[in-house]
PDB file of C-alpha atoms and ligand atoms in Angstrom:
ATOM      1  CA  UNK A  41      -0.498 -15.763  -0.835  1.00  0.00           C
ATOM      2  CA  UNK A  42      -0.959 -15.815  -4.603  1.00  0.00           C
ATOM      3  CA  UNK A  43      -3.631 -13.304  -6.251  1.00  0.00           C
ATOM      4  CA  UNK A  44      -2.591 -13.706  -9.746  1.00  0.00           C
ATOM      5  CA  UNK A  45      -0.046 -14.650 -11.904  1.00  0.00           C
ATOM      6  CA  UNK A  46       3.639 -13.154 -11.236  1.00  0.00           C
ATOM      7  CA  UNK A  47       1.964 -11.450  -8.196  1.00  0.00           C
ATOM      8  CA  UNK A  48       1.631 -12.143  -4.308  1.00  0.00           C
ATOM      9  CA  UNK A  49       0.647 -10.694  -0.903  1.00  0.00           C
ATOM     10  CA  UNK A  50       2.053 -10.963   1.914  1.00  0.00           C
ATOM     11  CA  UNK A  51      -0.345 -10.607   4.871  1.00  0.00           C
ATOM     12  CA  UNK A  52      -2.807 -13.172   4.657  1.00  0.00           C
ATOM     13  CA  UNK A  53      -5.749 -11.275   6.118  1.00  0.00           C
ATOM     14  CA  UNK A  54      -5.670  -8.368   4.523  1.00  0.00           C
ATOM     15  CA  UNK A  55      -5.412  -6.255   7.054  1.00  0.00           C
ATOM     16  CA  UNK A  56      -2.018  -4.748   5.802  1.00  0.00           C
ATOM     17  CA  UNK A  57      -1.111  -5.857   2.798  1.00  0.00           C
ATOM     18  CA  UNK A  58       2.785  -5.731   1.017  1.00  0.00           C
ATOM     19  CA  UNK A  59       2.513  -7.099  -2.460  1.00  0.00           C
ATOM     20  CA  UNK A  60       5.505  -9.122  -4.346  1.00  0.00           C
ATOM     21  CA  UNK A  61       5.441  -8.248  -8.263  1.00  0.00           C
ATOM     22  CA  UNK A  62       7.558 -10.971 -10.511  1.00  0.00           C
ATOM     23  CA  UNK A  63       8.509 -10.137 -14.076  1.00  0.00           C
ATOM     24  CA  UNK A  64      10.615 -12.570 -16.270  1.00  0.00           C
ATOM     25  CA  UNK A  65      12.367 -13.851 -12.891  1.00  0.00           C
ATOM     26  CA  UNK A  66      12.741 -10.960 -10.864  1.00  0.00           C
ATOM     27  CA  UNK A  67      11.055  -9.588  -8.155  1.00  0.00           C
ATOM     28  CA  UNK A  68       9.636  -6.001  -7.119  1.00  0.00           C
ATOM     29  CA  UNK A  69       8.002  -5.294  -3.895  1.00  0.00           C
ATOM     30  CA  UNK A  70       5.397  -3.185  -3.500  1.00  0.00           C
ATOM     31  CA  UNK A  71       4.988  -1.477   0.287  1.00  0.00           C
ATOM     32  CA  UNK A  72       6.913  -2.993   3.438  1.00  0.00           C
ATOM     33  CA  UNK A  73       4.029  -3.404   5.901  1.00  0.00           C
ATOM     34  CA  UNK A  74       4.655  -3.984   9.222  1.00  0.00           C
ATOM     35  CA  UNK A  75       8.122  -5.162  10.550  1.00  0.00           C
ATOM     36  CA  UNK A  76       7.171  -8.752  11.138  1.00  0.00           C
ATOM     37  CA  UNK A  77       6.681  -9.318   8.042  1.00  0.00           C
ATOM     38  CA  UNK A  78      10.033  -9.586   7.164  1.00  0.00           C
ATOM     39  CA  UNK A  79      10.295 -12.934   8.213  1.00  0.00           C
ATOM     40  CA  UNK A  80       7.614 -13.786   5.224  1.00  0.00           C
ATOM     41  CA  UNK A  81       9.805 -12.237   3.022  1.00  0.00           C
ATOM     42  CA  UNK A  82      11.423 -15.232   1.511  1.00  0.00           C
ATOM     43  CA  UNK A  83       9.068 -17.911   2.417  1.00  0.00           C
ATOM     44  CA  UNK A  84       6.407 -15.870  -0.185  1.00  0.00           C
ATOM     45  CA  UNK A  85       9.179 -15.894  -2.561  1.00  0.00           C
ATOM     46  CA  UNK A  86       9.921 -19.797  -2.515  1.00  0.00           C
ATOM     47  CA  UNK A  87       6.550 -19.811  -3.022  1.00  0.00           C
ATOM     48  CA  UNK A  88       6.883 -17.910  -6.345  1.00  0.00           C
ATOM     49  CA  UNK A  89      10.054 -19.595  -7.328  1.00  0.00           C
ATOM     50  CA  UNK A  90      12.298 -17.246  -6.886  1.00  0.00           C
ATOM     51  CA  UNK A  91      14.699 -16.464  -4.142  1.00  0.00           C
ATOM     52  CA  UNK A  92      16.023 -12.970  -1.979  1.00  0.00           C
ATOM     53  CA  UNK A  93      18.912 -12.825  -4.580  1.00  0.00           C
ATOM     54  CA  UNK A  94      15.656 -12.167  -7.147  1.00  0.00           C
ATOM     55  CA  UNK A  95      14.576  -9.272  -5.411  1.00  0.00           C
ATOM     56  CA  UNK A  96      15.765  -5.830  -7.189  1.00  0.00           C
ATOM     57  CA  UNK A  97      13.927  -2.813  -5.713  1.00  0.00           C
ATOM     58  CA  UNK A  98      10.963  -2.098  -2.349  1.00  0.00           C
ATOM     59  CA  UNK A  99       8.831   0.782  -3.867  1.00  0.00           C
ATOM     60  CA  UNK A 100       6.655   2.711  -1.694  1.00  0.00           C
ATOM     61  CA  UNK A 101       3.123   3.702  -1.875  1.00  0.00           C
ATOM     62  CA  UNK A 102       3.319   6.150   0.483  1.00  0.00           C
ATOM     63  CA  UNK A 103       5.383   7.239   3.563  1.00  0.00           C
ATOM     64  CA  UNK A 104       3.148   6.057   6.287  1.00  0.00           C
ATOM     65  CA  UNK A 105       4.658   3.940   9.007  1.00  0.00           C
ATOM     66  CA  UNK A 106       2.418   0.847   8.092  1.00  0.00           C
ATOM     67  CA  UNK A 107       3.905   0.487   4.785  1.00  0.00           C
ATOM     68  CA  UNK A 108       7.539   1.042   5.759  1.00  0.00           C
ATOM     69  CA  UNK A 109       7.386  -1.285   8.172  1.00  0.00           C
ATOM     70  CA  UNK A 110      10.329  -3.796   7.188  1.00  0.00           C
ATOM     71  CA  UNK A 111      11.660  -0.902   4.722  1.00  0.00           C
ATOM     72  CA  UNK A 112      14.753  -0.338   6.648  1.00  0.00           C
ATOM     73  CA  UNK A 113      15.670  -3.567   7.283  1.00  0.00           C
ATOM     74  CA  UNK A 114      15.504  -5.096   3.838  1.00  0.00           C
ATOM     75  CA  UNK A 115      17.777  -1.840   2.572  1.00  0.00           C
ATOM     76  CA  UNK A 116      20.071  -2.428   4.982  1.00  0.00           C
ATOM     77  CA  UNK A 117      20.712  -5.753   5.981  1.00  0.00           C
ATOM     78  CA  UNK A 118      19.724  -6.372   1.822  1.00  0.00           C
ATOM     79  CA  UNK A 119      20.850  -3.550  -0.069  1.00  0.00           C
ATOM     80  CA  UNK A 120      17.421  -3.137  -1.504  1.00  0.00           C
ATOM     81  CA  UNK A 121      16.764   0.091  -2.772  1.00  0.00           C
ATOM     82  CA  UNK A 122      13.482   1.381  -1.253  1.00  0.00           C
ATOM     83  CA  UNK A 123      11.665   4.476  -3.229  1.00  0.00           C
ATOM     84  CA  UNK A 124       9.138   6.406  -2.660  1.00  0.00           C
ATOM     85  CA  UNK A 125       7.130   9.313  -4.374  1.00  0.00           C
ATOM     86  CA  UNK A 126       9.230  12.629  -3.128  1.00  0.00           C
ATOM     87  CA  UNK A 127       6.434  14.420  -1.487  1.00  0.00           C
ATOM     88  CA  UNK A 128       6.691  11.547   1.266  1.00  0.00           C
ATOM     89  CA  UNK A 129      10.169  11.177   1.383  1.00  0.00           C
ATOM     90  CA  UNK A 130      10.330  13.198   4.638  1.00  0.00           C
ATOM     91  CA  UNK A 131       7.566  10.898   6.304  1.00  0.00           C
ATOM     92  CA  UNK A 132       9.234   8.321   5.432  1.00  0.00           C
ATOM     93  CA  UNK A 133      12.447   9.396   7.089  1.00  0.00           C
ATOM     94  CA  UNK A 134      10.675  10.865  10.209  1.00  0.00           C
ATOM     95  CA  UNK A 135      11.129  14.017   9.653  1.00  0.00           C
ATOM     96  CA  UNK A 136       7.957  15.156   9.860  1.00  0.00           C
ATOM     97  CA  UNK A 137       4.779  13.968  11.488  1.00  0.00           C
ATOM     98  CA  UNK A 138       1.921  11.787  10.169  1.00  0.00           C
ATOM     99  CA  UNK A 139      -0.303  14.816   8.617  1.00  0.00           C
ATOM    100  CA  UNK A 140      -2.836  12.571   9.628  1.00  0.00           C
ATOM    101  CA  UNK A 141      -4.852  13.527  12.498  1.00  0.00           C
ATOM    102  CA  UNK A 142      -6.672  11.013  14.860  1.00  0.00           C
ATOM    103  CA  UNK A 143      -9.081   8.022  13.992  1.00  0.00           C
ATOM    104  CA  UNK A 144     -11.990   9.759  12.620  1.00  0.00           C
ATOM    105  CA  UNK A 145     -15.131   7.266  12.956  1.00  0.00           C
ATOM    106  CA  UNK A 146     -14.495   4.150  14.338  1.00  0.00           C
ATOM    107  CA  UNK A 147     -15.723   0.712  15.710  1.00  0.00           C
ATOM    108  CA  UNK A 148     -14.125  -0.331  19.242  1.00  0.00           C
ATOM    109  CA  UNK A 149     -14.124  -4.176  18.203  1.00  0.00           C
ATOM    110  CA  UNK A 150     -12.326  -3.698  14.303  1.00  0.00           C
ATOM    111  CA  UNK A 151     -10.174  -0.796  15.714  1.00  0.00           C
ATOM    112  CA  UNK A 152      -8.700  -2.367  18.632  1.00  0.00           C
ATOM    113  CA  UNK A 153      -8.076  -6.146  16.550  1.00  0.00           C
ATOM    114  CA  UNK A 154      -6.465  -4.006  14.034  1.00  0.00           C
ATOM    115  CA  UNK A 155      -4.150  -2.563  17.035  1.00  0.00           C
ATOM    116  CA  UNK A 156      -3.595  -5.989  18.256  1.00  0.00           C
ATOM    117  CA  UNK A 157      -2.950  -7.016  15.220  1.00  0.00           C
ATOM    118  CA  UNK A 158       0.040  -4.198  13.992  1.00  0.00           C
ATOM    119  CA  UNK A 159       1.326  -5.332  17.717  1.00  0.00           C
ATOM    120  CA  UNK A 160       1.622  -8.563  17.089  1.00  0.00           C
ATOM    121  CA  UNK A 161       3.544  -7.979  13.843  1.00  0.00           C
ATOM    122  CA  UNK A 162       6.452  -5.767  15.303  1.00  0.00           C
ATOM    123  CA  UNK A 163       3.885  -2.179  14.559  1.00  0.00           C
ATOM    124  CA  UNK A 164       5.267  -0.607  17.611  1.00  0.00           C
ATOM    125  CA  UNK A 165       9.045  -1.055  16.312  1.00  0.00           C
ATOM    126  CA  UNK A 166       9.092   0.603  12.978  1.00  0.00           C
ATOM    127  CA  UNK A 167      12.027   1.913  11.989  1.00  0.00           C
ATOM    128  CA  UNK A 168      12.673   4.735   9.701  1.00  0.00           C
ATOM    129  CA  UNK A 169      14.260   5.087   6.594  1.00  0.00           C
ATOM    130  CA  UNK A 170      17.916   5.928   6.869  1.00  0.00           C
ATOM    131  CA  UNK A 171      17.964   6.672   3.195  1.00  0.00           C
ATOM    132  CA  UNK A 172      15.112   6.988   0.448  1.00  0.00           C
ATOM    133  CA  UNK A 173      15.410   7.047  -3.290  1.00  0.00           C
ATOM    134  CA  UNK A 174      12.444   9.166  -4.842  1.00  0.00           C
ATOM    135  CA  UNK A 175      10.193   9.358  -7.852  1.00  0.00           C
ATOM    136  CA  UNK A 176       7.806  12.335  -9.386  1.00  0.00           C
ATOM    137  CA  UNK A 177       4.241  11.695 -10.357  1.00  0.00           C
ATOM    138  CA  UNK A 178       4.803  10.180 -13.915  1.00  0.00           C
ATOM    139  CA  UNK A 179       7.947   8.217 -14.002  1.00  0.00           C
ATOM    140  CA  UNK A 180       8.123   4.916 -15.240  1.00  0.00           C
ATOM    141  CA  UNK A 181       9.968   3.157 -12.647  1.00  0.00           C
ATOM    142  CA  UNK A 182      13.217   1.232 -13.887  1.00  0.00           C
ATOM    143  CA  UNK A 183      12.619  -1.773 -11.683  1.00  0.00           C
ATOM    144  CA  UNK A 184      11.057  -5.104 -12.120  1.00  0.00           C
ATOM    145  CA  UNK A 185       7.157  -4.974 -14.024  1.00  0.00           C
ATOM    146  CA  UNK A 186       8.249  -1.199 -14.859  1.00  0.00           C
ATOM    147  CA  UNK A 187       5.239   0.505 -12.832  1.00  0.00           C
ATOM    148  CA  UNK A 188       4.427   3.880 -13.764  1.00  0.00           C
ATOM    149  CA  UNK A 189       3.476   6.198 -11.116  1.00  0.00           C
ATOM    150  CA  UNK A 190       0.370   8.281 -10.784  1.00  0.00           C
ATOM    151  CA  UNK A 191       0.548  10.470  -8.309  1.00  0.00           C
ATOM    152  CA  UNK A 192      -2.706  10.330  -5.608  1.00  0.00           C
ATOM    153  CA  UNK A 193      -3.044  13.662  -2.970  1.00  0.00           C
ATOM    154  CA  UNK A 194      -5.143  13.535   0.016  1.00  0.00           C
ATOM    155  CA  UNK A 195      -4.073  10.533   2.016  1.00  0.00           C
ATOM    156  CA  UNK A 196      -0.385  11.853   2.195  1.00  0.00           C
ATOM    157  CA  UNK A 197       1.139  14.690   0.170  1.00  0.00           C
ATOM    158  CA  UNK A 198       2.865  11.996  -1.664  1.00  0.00           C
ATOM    159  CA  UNK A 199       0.142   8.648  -2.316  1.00  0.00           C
ATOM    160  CA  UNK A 200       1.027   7.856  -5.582  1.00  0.00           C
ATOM    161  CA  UNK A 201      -0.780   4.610  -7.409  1.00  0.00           C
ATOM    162  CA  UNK A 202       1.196   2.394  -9.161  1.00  0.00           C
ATOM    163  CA  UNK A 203       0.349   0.893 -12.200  1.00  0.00           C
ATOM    164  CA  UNK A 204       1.918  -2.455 -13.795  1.00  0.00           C
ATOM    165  CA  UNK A 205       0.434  -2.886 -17.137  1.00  0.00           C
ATOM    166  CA  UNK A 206       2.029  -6.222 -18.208  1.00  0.00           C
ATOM    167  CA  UNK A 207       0.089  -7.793 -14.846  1.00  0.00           C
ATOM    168  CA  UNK A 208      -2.789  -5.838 -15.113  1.00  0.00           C
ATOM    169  CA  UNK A 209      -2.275  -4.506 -11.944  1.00  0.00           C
ATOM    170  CA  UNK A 210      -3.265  -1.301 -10.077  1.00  0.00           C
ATOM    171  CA  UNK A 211      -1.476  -0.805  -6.726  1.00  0.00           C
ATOM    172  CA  UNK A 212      -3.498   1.639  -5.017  1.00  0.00           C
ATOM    173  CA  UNK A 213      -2.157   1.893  -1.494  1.00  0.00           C
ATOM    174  CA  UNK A 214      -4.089   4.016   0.638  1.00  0.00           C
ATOM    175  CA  UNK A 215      -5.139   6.134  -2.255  1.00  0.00           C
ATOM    176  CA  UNK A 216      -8.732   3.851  -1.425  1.00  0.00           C
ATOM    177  CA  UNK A 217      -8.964   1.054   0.848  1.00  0.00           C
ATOM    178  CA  UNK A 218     -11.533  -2.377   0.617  1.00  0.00           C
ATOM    179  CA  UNK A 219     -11.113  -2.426   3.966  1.00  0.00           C
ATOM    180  CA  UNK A 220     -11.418   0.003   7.064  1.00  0.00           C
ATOM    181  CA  UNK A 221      -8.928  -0.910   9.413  1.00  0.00           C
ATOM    182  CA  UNK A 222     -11.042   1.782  11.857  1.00  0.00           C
ATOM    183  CA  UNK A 223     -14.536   0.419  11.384  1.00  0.00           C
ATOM    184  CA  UNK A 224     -14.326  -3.002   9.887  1.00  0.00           C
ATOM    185  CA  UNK A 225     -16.551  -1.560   6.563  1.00  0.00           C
ATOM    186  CA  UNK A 226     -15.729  -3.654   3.275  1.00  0.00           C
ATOM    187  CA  UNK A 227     -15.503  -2.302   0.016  1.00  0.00           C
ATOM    188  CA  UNK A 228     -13.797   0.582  -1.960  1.00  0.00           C
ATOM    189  CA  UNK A 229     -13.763   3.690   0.392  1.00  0.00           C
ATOM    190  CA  UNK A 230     -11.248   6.722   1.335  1.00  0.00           C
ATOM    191  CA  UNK A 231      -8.612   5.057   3.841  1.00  0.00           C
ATOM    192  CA  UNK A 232      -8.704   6.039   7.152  1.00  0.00           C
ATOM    193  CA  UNK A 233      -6.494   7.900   8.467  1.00  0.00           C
ATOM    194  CA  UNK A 234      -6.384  10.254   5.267  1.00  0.00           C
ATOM    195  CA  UNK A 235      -5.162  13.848   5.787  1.00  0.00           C
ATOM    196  CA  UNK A 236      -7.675  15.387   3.160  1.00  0.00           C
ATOM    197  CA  UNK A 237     -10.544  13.663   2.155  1.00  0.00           C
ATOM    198  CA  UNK A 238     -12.096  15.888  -0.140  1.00  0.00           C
ATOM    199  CA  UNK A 239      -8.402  16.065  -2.114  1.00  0.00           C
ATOM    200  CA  UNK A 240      -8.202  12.230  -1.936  1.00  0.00           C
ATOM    201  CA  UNK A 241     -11.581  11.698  -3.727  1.00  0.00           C
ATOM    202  CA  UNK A 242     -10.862  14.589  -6.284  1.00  0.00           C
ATOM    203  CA  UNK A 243      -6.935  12.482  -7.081  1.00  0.00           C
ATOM    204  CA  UNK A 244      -9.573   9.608  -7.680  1.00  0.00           C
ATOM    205  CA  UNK A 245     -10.269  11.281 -10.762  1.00  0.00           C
ATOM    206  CA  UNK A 246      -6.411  10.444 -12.100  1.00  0.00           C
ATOM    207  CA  UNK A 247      -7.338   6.870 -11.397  1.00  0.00           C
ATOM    208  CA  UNK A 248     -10.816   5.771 -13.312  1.00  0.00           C
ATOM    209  CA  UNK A 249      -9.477   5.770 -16.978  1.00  0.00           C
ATOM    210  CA  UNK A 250      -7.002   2.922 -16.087  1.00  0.00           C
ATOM    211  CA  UNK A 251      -7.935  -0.788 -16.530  1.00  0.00           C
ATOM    212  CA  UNK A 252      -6.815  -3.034 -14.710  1.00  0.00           C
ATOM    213  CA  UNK A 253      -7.915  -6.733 -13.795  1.00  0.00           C
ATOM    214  CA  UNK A 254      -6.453  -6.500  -9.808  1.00  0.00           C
ATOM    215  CA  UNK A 255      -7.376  -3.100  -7.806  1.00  0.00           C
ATOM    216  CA  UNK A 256      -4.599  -4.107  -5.137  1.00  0.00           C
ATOM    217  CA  UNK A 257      -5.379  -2.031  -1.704  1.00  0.00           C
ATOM    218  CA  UNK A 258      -2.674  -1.099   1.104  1.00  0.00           C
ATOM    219  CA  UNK A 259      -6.073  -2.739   3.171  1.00  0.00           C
ATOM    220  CA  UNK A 260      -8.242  -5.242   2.244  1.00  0.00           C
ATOM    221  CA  UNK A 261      -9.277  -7.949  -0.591  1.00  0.00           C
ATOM    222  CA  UNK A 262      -8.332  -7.293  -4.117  1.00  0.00           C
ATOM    223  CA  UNK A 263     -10.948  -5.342  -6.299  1.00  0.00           C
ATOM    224  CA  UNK A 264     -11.738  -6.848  -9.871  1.00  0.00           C
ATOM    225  CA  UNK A 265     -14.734  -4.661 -10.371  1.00  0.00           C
ATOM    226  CA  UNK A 266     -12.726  -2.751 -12.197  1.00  0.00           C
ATOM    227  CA  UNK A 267     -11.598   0.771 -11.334  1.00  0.00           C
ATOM    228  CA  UNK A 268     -14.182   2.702 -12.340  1.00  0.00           C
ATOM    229  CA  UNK A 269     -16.365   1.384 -10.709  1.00  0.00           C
ATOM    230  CA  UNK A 270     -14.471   1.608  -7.771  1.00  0.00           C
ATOM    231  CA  UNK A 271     -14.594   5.384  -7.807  1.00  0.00           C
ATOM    232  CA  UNK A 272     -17.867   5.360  -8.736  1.00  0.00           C
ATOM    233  CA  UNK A 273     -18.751   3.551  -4.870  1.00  0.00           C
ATOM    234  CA  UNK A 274     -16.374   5.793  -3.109  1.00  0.00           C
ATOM    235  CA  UNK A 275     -17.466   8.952  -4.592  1.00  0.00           C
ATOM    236  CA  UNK A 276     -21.348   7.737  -4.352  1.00  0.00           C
ATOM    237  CA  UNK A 277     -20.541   7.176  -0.220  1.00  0.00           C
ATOM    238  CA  UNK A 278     -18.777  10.437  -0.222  1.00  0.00           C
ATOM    239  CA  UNK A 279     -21.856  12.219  -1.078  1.00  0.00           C
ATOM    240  CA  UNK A 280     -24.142  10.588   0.822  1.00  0.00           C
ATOM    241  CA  UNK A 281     -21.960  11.225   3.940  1.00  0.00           C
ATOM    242  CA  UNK A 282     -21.730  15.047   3.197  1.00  0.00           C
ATOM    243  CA  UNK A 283     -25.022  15.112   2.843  1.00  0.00           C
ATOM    244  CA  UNK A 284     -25.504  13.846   6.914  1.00  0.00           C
TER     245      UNK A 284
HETATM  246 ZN1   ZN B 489      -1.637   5.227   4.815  1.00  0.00          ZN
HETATM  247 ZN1   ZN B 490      -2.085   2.069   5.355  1.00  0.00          ZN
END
């Protein structure tokens, strides 16, 4: 699915999203999702124009297994070098459990389609990474649209934005989701499934300076109300749900 120019999802619902990022002709991809969607791979990249041999680099968002999801497979079978920030290298390996702990809140009827739904697409067959490059909050990364990392604490040790300045283009992952895969709520909001909450919101802060036309969630619909705004909402609801 196309969401702007030299950018596209794959995972038409936005329930999990992976994101393809195109610069002069070659391609950067942006989270793995779940393992079935590596049969969208190259049918989203005809789509762009371009073709697997376009394809330099997978970086990561974070280490959790709903973003690594065809990870593996694309190194592998591809040679793709995956990356991810090096606080989550170890999740991403599966060395070390999801710090995450339960559901928190939830709604039986968006919970359980978003179970279905990671079924469906391979979610219970997700394997890990064999072998993970990594990055440190700051880098410019030296692969196609050159996003510069900003490192994010709170939903994992190692949620790190990523920021493509040529597009316009914030990719948040589960730094903050539009969509609550637990409770079916819209809008900008802390992820579920986030270790620490009260750290997420405060790495918010490294966020709301940067403009950027497409807010571009690990969950849910794009944002283009810019992102301070964004963090504005999520630290409003915050508040108001410390104060129950
Ligand atoms: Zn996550
Ligand atoms: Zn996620």
């Amino acid at each position: 699915m196309r969401i702007a120019p030299g950018i596209h999802r794959i995972g038409d619902n936005s329930m999990i999203n992976a994101y393809l990022v195109d610069e002069a002709g070659e391609v950067t991809i942006i989270d793995a999702g779940v393992s079935g969607y590596y049969r969208d791979i190259d049918r989203e990249l005809a789509a762009m124009g371009r073709t697997p041999a376009d394809v330099r680099a997978l970086v990561l968002t974070h280490g959790h297994s709903d973003h690594i999801g065809f990870a593996e497979r694309l190194r592998s079978e591809r040679g793709i070098p995956v990356s991810v920030h090096e606080a989550d290298a170890a999740l991403a390996r599966g060395e070390v459990p999801n710090p995450a702990k339960g559901f928190g809140h939830v709604k039986l009827g968006p919970l359980l389609g978003f179970l279905w739904f990671t079924m469906l697409h391979g979610g219970l067959r997700m394997p890990k990474l064999q072998q993970v490059e990594t990055f440190g909050d700051g880098a410019t990364l030296d692969v196609p649209g050159s996003p510069q990392v900003i490192l994010t604490p709170g939903h994992t040790p190692g949620s790190a934005a990523l920021h493509v300045a040529s597009l316009g283009a914030l990719f948040v992952g589960d730094a903050f989701a539009t969509y609550a895969v637990t409770t079916g709520a819209r809008g900008p909001q802390v992820a579920p499934f986030t270790a620490d909450a009260a750290q997420a919101v405060n790495s918010l802060t490294r966020l709301e300076n940067i403009s950027a036309d497409h807010v571009l969630p690990g969950h849910g619909d794009p944002w283009t109300g810019g992102v301070h705004e964004a963090v504005r909402q999520i630290r409003e609801s915050q508040s108001k749900s410390s104060e129950r």
